[in-house]
PDB file of C-alpha atoms and ligand atoms in Angstrom:
ATOM      1  CA  UNK A 515      33.205 -20.840  -7.425  1.00 81.00           C
ATOM      2  CA  UNK A 516      31.373 -18.101  -9.322  1.00 87.00           C
ATOM      3  CA  UNK A 517      33.467 -15.008 -10.062  1.00 90.00           C
ATOM      4  CA  UNK A 518      32.637 -12.041  -7.752  1.00 91.00           C
ATOM      5  CA  UNK A 519      31.526 -10.034 -10.807  1.00 96.00           C
ATOM      6  CA  UNK A 520      28.542 -12.416 -11.150  1.00 97.00           C
ATOM      7  CA  UNK A 521      27.003 -11.297  -7.820  1.00 98.00           C
ATOM      8  CA  UNK A 522      23.530  -9.753  -8.047  1.00 98.00           C
ATOM      9  CA  UNK A 523      21.406  -7.736  -5.658  1.00 98.00           C
ATOM     10  CA  UNK A 524      17.854  -6.416  -5.533  1.00 98.00           C
ATOM     11  CA  UNK A 525      16.956  -2.768  -5.017  1.00 99.00           C
ATOM     12  CA  UNK A 526      13.608  -1.053  -5.111  1.00 99.00           C
ATOM     13  CA  UNK A 527      12.788   2.619  -4.976  1.00 99.00           C
ATOM     14  CA  UNK A 528       9.976   2.837  -2.423  1.00 99.00           C
ATOM     15  CA  UNK A 529       6.828   4.942  -3.038  1.00 98.00           C
ATOM     16  CA  UNK A 530       8.352   7.987  -1.286  1.00 98.00           C
ATOM     17  CA  UNK A 531      11.383   7.843  -3.604  1.00 98.00           C
ATOM     18  CA  UNK A 532       9.155   7.753  -6.681  1.00 98.00           C
ATOM     19  CA  UNK A 533       7.026  10.645  -5.339  1.00 98.00           C
ATOM     20  CA  UNK A 534      10.137  12.714  -4.562  1.00 98.00           C
ATOM     21  CA  UNK A 535      11.260  12.285  -8.216  1.00 98.00           C
ATOM     22  CA  UNK A 536      14.450  10.552  -7.127  1.00 98.00           C
ATOM     23  CA  UNK A 537      14.330   7.480  -9.418  1.00 98.00           C
ATOM     24  CA  UNK A 538      17.010   8.843 -11.761  1.00 98.00           C
ATOM     25  CA  UNK A 539      19.266  10.095  -8.967  1.00 98.00           C
ATOM     26  CA  UNK A 540      19.106   6.748  -7.146  1.00 98.00           C
ATOM     27  CA  UNK A 541      19.704   4.733 -10.301  1.00 98.00           C
ATOM     28  CA  UNK A 542      22.697   6.899 -11.149  1.00 98.00           C
ATOM     29  CA  UNK A 543      24.388   6.256  -7.787  1.00 98.00           C
ATOM     30  CA  UNK A 544      24.508   2.522  -8.420  1.00 98.00           C
ATOM     31  CA  UNK A 545      25.297   2.894 -12.108  1.00 98.00           C
ATOM     32  CA  UNK A 546      28.282   5.184 -11.675  1.00 97.00           C
ATOM     33  CA  UNK A 547      30.098   2.891  -9.221  1.00 97.00           C
ATOM     34  CA  UNK A 548      30.313   0.330 -12.031  1.00 98.00           C
ATOM     35  CA  UNK A 549      27.357  -1.956 -11.382  1.00 98.00           C
ATOM     36  CA  UNK A 550      25.341  -3.280 -14.327  1.00 98.00           C
ATOM     37  CA  UNK A 551      21.549  -3.005 -14.439  1.00 98.00           C
ATOM     38  CA  UNK A 552      20.222  -6.421 -15.512  1.00 98.00           C
ATOM     39  CA  UNK A 553      16.509  -6.023 -14.687  1.00 98.00           C
ATOM     40  CA  UNK A 554      14.112  -3.134 -14.043  1.00 98.00           C
ATOM     41  CA  UNK A 555      10.340  -2.670 -13.731  1.00 98.00           C
ATOM     42  CA  UNK A 556       7.647  -0.554 -12.061  1.00 98.00           C
ATOM     43  CA  UNK A 557       4.622  -1.960 -10.224  1.00 98.00           C
ATOM     44  CA  UNK A 558       2.265  -1.304  -7.305  1.00 98.00           C
ATOM     45  CA  UNK A 559       2.974  -4.124  -4.834  1.00 98.00           C
ATOM     46  CA  UNK A 560       0.219  -5.976  -2.971  1.00 98.00           C
ATOM     47  CA  UNK A 561       0.280  -6.469   0.829  1.00 98.00           C
ATOM     48  CA  UNK A 562       0.915 -10.251   0.493  1.00 98.00           C
ATOM     49  CA  UNK A 563       3.831  -9.575  -1.888  1.00 98.00           C
ATOM     50  CA  UNK A 564       5.358  -7.176   0.657  1.00 98.00           C
ATOM     51  CA  UNK A 565       4.846  -9.568   3.561  1.00 97.00           C
ATOM     52  CA  UNK A 566       6.378 -12.472   1.649  1.00 98.00           C
ATOM     53  CA  UNK A 567       9.337 -10.315   0.617  1.00 98.00           C
ATOM     54  CA  UNK A 568      10.313  -9.523   4.220  1.00 97.00           C
ATOM     55  CA  UNK A 569       9.544 -12.994   5.585  1.00 96.00           C
ATOM     56  CA  UNK A 570      11.847 -14.651   3.007  1.00 97.00           C
ATOM     57  CA  UNK A 571      14.375 -14.086   5.793  1.00 94.00           C
ATOM     58  CA  UNK A 572      12.989 -16.025   8.807  1.00 92.00           C
ATOM     59  CA  UNK A 573      15.049 -13.864  11.216  1.00 93.00           C
ATOM     60  CA  UNK A 574      13.853 -10.540   9.821  1.00 95.00           C
ATOM     61  CA  UNK A 575      11.171  -9.717  12.457  1.00 94.00           C
ATOM     62  CA  UNK A 576      13.560 -10.247  15.348  1.00 96.00           C
ATOM     63  CA  UNK A 577      16.441  -8.384  13.658  1.00 95.00           C
ATOM     64  CA  UNK A 578      14.230  -5.384  12.771  1.00 92.00           C
ATOM     65  CA  UNK A 579      12.948  -5.292  16.369  1.00 92.00           C
ATOM     66  CA  UNK A 580      16.450  -5.454  17.820  1.00 94.00           C
ATOM     67  CA  UNK A 581      17.626  -2.664  15.515  1.00 88.00           C
ATOM     68  CA  UNK A 582      14.715  -0.472  16.651  1.00 87.00           C
ATOM     69  CA  UNK A 583      15.440  -1.111  20.359  1.00 90.00           C
ATOM     70  CA  UNK A 584      19.124  -0.316  19.836  1.00 90.00           C
ATOM     71  CA  UNK A 585      18.200   2.909  18.036  1.00 84.00           C
ATOM     72  CA  UNK A 586      16.152   4.064  21.024  1.00 85.00           C
ATOM     73  CA  UNK A 587      18.800   3.076  23.566  1.00 90.00           C
ATOM     74  CA  UNK A 588      21.566   4.895  21.700  1.00 88.00           C
ATOM     75  CA  UNK A 589      19.526   8.071  21.939  1.00 84.00           C
ATOM     76  CA  UNK A 590      18.823   7.506  25.653  1.00 91.00           C
ATOM     77  CA  UNK A 591      15.117   6.890  24.939  1.00 87.00           C
ATOM     78  CA  UNK A 592      12.865   4.098  26.233  1.00 89.00           C
ATOM     79  CA  UNK A 593      11.729   1.740  23.403  1.00 87.00           C
ATOM     80  CA  UNK A 594       7.938   1.192  23.047  1.00 84.00           C
ATOM     81  CA  UNK A 595       8.489  -2.525  23.843  1.00 88.00           C
ATOM     82  CA  UNK A 596      11.417  -4.722  24.913  1.00 92.00           C
ATOM     83  CA  UNK A 597      10.211  -7.649  22.801  1.00 94.00           C
ATOM     84  CA  UNK A 598      12.004  -7.609  19.384  1.00 95.00           C
ATOM     85  CA  UNK A 599       9.488  -9.942  17.671  1.00 95.00           C
ATOM     86  CA  UNK A 600       6.596  -7.736  18.759  1.00 94.00           C
ATOM     87  CA  UNK A 601       8.243  -4.564  17.439  1.00 92.00           C
ATOM     88  CA  UNK A 602       9.206  -6.401  14.224  1.00 93.00           C
ATOM     89  CA  UNK A 603       5.567  -7.480  13.736  1.00 94.00           C
ATOM     90  CA  UNK A 604       4.374  -3.896  14.101  1.00 92.00           C
ATOM     91  CA  UNK A 605       7.018  -2.700  11.656  1.00 93.00           C
ATOM     92  CA  UNK A 606       5.803  -5.261   9.096  1.00 96.00           C
ATOM     93  CA  UNK A 607       2.174  -4.061   9.350  1.00 96.00           C
ATOM     94  CA  UNK A 608       3.297  -0.462   8.841  1.00 97.00           C
ATOM     95  CA  UNK A 609       5.535  -1.484   5.956  1.00 97.00           C
ATOM     96  CA  UNK A 610       2.582  -3.033   4.137  1.00 98.00           C
ATOM     97  CA  UNK A 611       0.726   0.293   4.264  1.00 98.00           C
ATOM     98  CA  UNK A 612       3.812   2.228   3.197  1.00 98.00           C
ATOM     99  CA  UNK A 613       4.879   0.076   0.267  1.00 98.00           C
ATOM    100  CA  UNK A 614       1.423  -0.538  -1.210  1.00 98.00           C
ATOM    101  CA  UNK A 615       0.671   3.210  -1.285  1.00 98.00           C
ATOM    102  CA  UNK A 616       1.960   3.698  -4.848  1.00 98.00           C
ATOM    103  CA  UNK A 617       4.327   2.446  -7.505  1.00 98.00           C
ATOM    104  CA  UNK A 618       7.806   1.177  -6.720  1.00 99.00           C
ATOM    105  CA  UNK A 619      10.695   0.707  -9.159  1.00 99.00           C
ATOM    106  CA  UNK A 620      12.497  -2.617  -8.833  1.00 99.00           C
ATOM    107  CA  UNK A 621      16.032  -3.095 -10.118  1.00 98.00           C
ATOM    108  CA  UNK A 622      18.518  -5.955 -10.221  1.00 99.00           C
ATOM    109  CA  UNK A 623      22.157  -4.852 -10.166  1.00 99.00           C
ATOM    110  CA  UNK A 624      25.100  -7.079 -11.008  1.00 98.00           C
ATOM    111  CA  UNK A 625      28.813  -6.671 -10.280  1.00 98.00           C
ATOM    112  CA  UNK A 626      31.594  -7.452  -7.814  1.00 97.00           C
ATOM    113  CA  UNK A 627      30.313  -7.414  -4.226  1.00 97.00           C
ATOM    114  CA  UNK A 628      27.009  -6.022  -5.515  1.00 98.00           C
ATOM    115  CA  UNK A 629      25.064  -6.570  -2.273  1.00 98.00           C
ATOM    116  CA  UNK A 630      27.625  -5.012   0.064  1.00 97.00           C
ATOM    117  CA  UNK A 631      28.376  -2.168  -2.329  1.00 98.00           C
ATOM    118  CA  UNK A 632      24.704  -1.265  -2.754  1.00 98.00           C
ATOM    119  CA  UNK A 633      24.134  -1.288   1.034  1.00 98.00           C
ATOM    120  CA  UNK A 634      27.136   1.027   1.488  1.00 98.00           C
ATOM    121  CA  UNK A 635      25.870   3.506  -1.098  1.00 98.00           C
ATOM    122  CA  UNK A 636      22.291   3.260   0.251  1.00 98.00           C
ATOM    123  CA  UNK A 637      23.188   3.955   3.907  1.00 98.00           C
ATOM    124  CA  UNK A 638      21.751   2.765   7.223  1.00 97.00           C
ATOM    125  CA  UNK A 639      18.054   2.145   7.835  1.00 95.00           C
ATOM    126  CA  UNK A 640      17.289   5.314   9.836  1.00 94.00           C
ATOM    127  CA  UNK A 641      17.885   8.399   7.681  1.00 97.00           C
ATOM    128  CA  UNK A 642      18.573  10.583  10.733  1.00 96.00           C
ATOM    129  CA  UNK A 643      21.652   8.481  11.437  1.00 94.00           C
ATOM    130  CA  UNK A 644      22.616   7.337   7.904  1.00 97.00           C
ATOM    131  CA  UNK A 645      26.064   8.568   6.880  1.00 98.00           C
ATOM    132  CA  UNK A 646      26.430  11.773   4.893  1.00 98.00           C
ATOM    133  CA  UNK A 647      27.136  10.866   1.258  1.00 98.00           C
ATOM    134  CA  UNK A 648      24.779   7.882   1.272  1.00 98.00           C
ATOM    135  CA  UNK A 649      21.434   8.144  -0.495  1.00 98.00           C
ATOM    136  CA  UNK A 650      19.398   7.819   2.704  1.00 98.00           C
ATOM    137  CA  UNK A 651      21.728  10.259   4.465  1.00 98.00           C
ATOM    138  CA  UNK A 652      21.554  12.889   1.741  1.00 98.00           C
ATOM    139  CA  UNK A 653      17.971  12.852   0.474  1.00 98.00           C
ATOM    140  CA  UNK A 654      15.637  12.270   3.403  1.00 98.00           C
ATOM    141  CA  UNK A 655      15.282  13.028   7.125  1.00 98.00           C
ATOM    142  CA  UNK A 656      13.044  10.470   8.813  1.00 98.00           C
ATOM    143  CA  UNK A 657      13.645   8.885  12.255  1.00 93.00           C
ATOM    144  CA  UNK A 658      12.447   5.811  14.194  1.00 89.00           C
ATOM    145  CA  UNK A 659      11.088   8.176  16.837  1.00 88.00           C
ATOM    146  CA  UNK A 660       8.962  10.221  14.440  1.00 93.00           C
ATOM    147  CA  UNK A 661       7.746   7.109  12.568  1.00 93.00           C
ATOM    148  CA  UNK A 662       6.735   5.453  15.856  1.00 88.00           C
ATOM    149  CA  UNK A 663       4.953   8.525  17.144  1.00 91.00           C
ATOM    150  CA  UNK A 664       2.957   8.700  13.911  1.00 96.00           C
ATOM    151  CA  UNK A 665       2.490   4.873  13.820  1.00 94.00           C
ATOM    152  CA  UNK A 666       4.044   4.324  10.416  1.00 97.00           C
ATOM    153  CA  UNK A 667       7.156   2.830   8.778  1.00 97.00           C
ATOM    154  CA  UNK A 668      10.346   4.811   8.463  1.00 97.00           C
ATOM    155  CA  UNK A 669      10.459   6.471   5.035  1.00 98.00           C
ATOM    156  CA  UNK A 670      13.932   5.850   3.692  1.00 98.00           C
ATOM    157  CA  UNK A 671      13.456   5.821  -0.103  1.00 98.00           C
ATOM    158  CA  UNK A 672      15.005   2.432  -0.901  1.00 98.00           C
ATOM    159  CA  UNK A 673      15.032  -1.273  -0.211  1.00 98.00           C
ATOM    160  CA  UNK A 674      18.363  -3.040  -0.757  1.00 98.00           C
ATOM    161  CA  UNK A 675      19.037  -6.747  -0.096  1.00 98.00           C
ATOM    162  CA  UNK A 676      21.068  -7.458   3.050  1.00 96.00           C
ATOM    163  CA  UNK A 677      23.366 -10.047   1.462  1.00 97.00           C
ATOM    164  CA  UNK A 678      23.954 -11.891  -1.819  1.00 97.00           C
ATOM    165  CA  UNK A 679      22.108 -14.929  -0.415  1.00 96.00           C
ATOM    166  CA  UNK A 680      19.039 -12.874   0.523  1.00 96.00           C
ATOM    167  CA  UNK A 681      19.236 -11.143  -2.843  1.00 98.00           C
ATOM    168  CA  UNK A 682      18.868 -14.380  -4.806  1.00 98.00           C
ATOM    169  CA  UNK A 683      15.616 -15.205  -2.956  1.00 98.00           C
ATOM    170  CA  UNK A 684      14.296 -11.660  -3.349  1.00 98.00           C
ATOM    171  CA  UNK A 685      15.151 -11.558  -7.065  1.00 98.00           C
ATOM    172  CA  UNK A 686      13.221 -14.810  -7.622  1.00 98.00           C
ATOM    173  CA  UNK A 687      10.306 -13.378  -5.631  1.00 98.00           C
ATOM    174  CA  UNK A 688       9.967 -10.267  -7.820  1.00 98.00           C
ATOM    175  CA  UNK A 689      11.392 -11.230 -11.232  1.00 98.00           C
ATOM    176  CA  UNK A 690      10.892 -14.149 -13.613  1.00 98.00           C
ATOM    177  CA  UNK A 691      14.035 -15.517 -15.299  1.00 97.00           C
ATOM    178  CA  UNK A 692      13.096 -14.002 -18.680  1.00 98.00           C
ATOM    179  CA  UNK A 693      12.917 -10.491 -17.165  1.00 98.00           C
ATOM    180  CA  UNK A 694      16.652 -10.575 -16.394  1.00 98.00           C
ATOM    181  CA  UNK A 695      18.966  -9.737 -19.267  1.00 98.00           C
ATOM    182  CA  UNK A 696      22.385 -11.287 -19.828  1.00 97.00           C
ATOM    183  CA  UNK A 697      24.650  -8.835 -21.633  1.00 97.00           C
ATOM    184  CA  UNK A 698      28.122  -7.327 -21.571  1.00 96.00           C
ATOM    185  CA  UNK A 699      28.919  -3.712 -20.722  1.00 96.00           C
ATOM    186  CA  UNK A 700      32.023  -2.431 -22.511  1.00 93.00           C
ATOM    187  CA  UNK A 701      33.194  -0.794 -19.249  1.00 93.00           C
ATOM    188  CA  UNK A 702      33.490  -4.216 -17.608  1.00 95.00           C
ATOM    189  CA  UNK A 703      36.729  -4.728 -19.541  1.00 94.00           C
ATOM    190  CA  UNK A 704      38.372  -1.972 -17.470  1.00 95.00           C
ATOM    191  CA  UNK A 705      36.762  -3.062 -14.196  1.00 96.00           C
ATOM    192  CA  UNK A 706      37.492  -6.770 -14.361  1.00 96.00           C
ATOM    193  CA  UNK A 707      39.761  -8.019 -17.148  1.00 94.00           C
ATOM    194  CA  UNK A 708      43.185  -9.242 -16.017  1.00 94.00           C
ATOM    195  CA  UNK A 709      44.936  -7.397 -18.865  1.00 94.00           C
ATOM    196  CA  UNK A 710      43.945  -3.900 -19.887  1.00 92.00           C
ATOM    197  CA  UNK A 711      44.951  -4.002 -23.520  1.00 88.00           C
ATOM    198  CA  UNK A 712      43.648  -2.954 -26.890  1.00 87.00           C
ATOM    199  CA  UNK A 713      43.494   0.694 -25.785  1.00 91.00           C
ATOM    200  CA  UNK A 714      46.553   2.267 -27.476  1.00 94.00           C
ATOM    201  CA  UNK A 715      46.522   2.790 -31.255  1.00 93.00           C
TER     202      UNK A 715
HETATM  203  P1  ADP B 780      16.711  -2.083   5.787  1.00 88.00           P
HETATM  204  O1  ADP B 780      15.678  -1.597   4.781  1.00 88.00           O
HETATM  205  O2  ADP B 780      17.741  -1.026   6.056  1.00 88.00           O
HETATM  206  O3  ADP B 780      17.312  -3.417   5.408  1.00 88.00           O
HETATM  207  P2  ADP B 780      15.066  -3.498   7.747  1.00 88.00           P
HETATM  208  O4  ADP B 780      15.148  -4.698   6.857  1.00 88.00           O
HETATM  209  O5  ADP B 780      15.436  -3.686   9.178  1.00 88.00           O
HETATM  210  O6  ADP B 780      15.938  -2.290   7.173  1.00 88.00           O
HETATM  211  O7  ADP B 780      13.582  -2.918   7.735  1.00 88.00           O
HETATM  212  C1  ADP B 780      12.860  -2.809   6.534  1.00 88.00           C
HETATM  213  C2  ADP B 780      12.192  -1.465   6.455  1.00 88.00           C
HETATM  214  O8  ADP B 780      11.236  -1.336   7.514  1.00 88.00           O
HETATM  215  C3  ADP B 780      13.111  -0.260   6.645  1.00 88.00           C
HETATM  216  O9  ADP B 780      13.795   0.108   5.476  1.00 88.00           O
HETATM  217  C4  ADP B 780      12.137   0.800   7.120  1.00 88.00           C
HETATM  218  O10 ADP B 780      11.398   1.346   6.037  1.00 88.00           O
HETATM  219  C5  ADP B 780      11.171  -0.002   7.991  1.00 88.00           C
HETATM  220  N1  ADP B 780      11.578  -0.048   9.396  1.00 88.00           N
HETATM  221  C6  ADP B 780      12.526  -0.834   9.953  1.00 88.00           C
HETATM  222  N2  ADP B 780      12.606  -0.659  11.274  1.00 88.00           N
HETATM  223  C7  ADP B 780      11.651   0.257  11.608  1.00 88.00           C
HETATM  224  C8  ADP B 780      11.205   0.860  12.826  1.00 88.00           C
HETATM  225  N3  ADP B 780      11.776   0.562  13.984  1.00 88.00           N
HETATM  226  N4  ADP B 780      10.208   1.756  12.773  1.00 88.00           N
HETATM  227  C9  ADP B 780       9.641   2.056  11.610  1.00 88.00           C
HETATM  228  N5  ADP B 780       9.995   1.524  10.429  1.00 88.00           N
HETATM  229  C10 ADP B 780      10.991   0.643  10.406  1.00 88.00           C
HETATM  230 MG1   MG B 781      16.442  -5.338   5.315  1.00 88.00          MG
END
């Protein structure tokens, strides 16, 4: 079994994050927890690239629809439809407009529990309800309700893979093997080595 420190996850700063000048702040949050940046690039994604990215997970449309319905119900509001696949399909169309609007910054982060750790630091999908202290909770204020009313995707600064399995597919979708760098960070000694030695003189 691969060591947990080998786990990798994909993050991208969405066009709103780039426009808000938050690239450095976002990168720093993942860097300071101890994760290692092993790939990074900026590009303007095409609509087919965005669609393929989300549909790498065959259950995504339904899950996104169910999350939206739950969000409405928890606020005592009536969802625009009761059909998760239909809501998920609408979300995907809006996402294509949102993510192709300008450059995004893609990053691959490696380290123990990388996928779960990055999701925790990133925060929940809807910024209105994301925890304080998470990136989405601290730097933006959008809601499902406002996005729906204005017929657009929720602006939440970041994409982060949902699991290590999803991450591997997403990394292959956006990066070629030679764009990922294999190297050692000196700090990994303190994070992972069984014996912390060679420090005292
Ligand atoms: P996450 O990015 O937290 O993994 P999802 O994979 O469910 O969330 O959805 C992908 C992206 O689609 C979200 O980050 C958000 O930008 C947008 N989105 C999701 N659900 C909705 C919704 N109900 N209304 C508007 N936009 C949404
Ligand atoms: Mg997702």
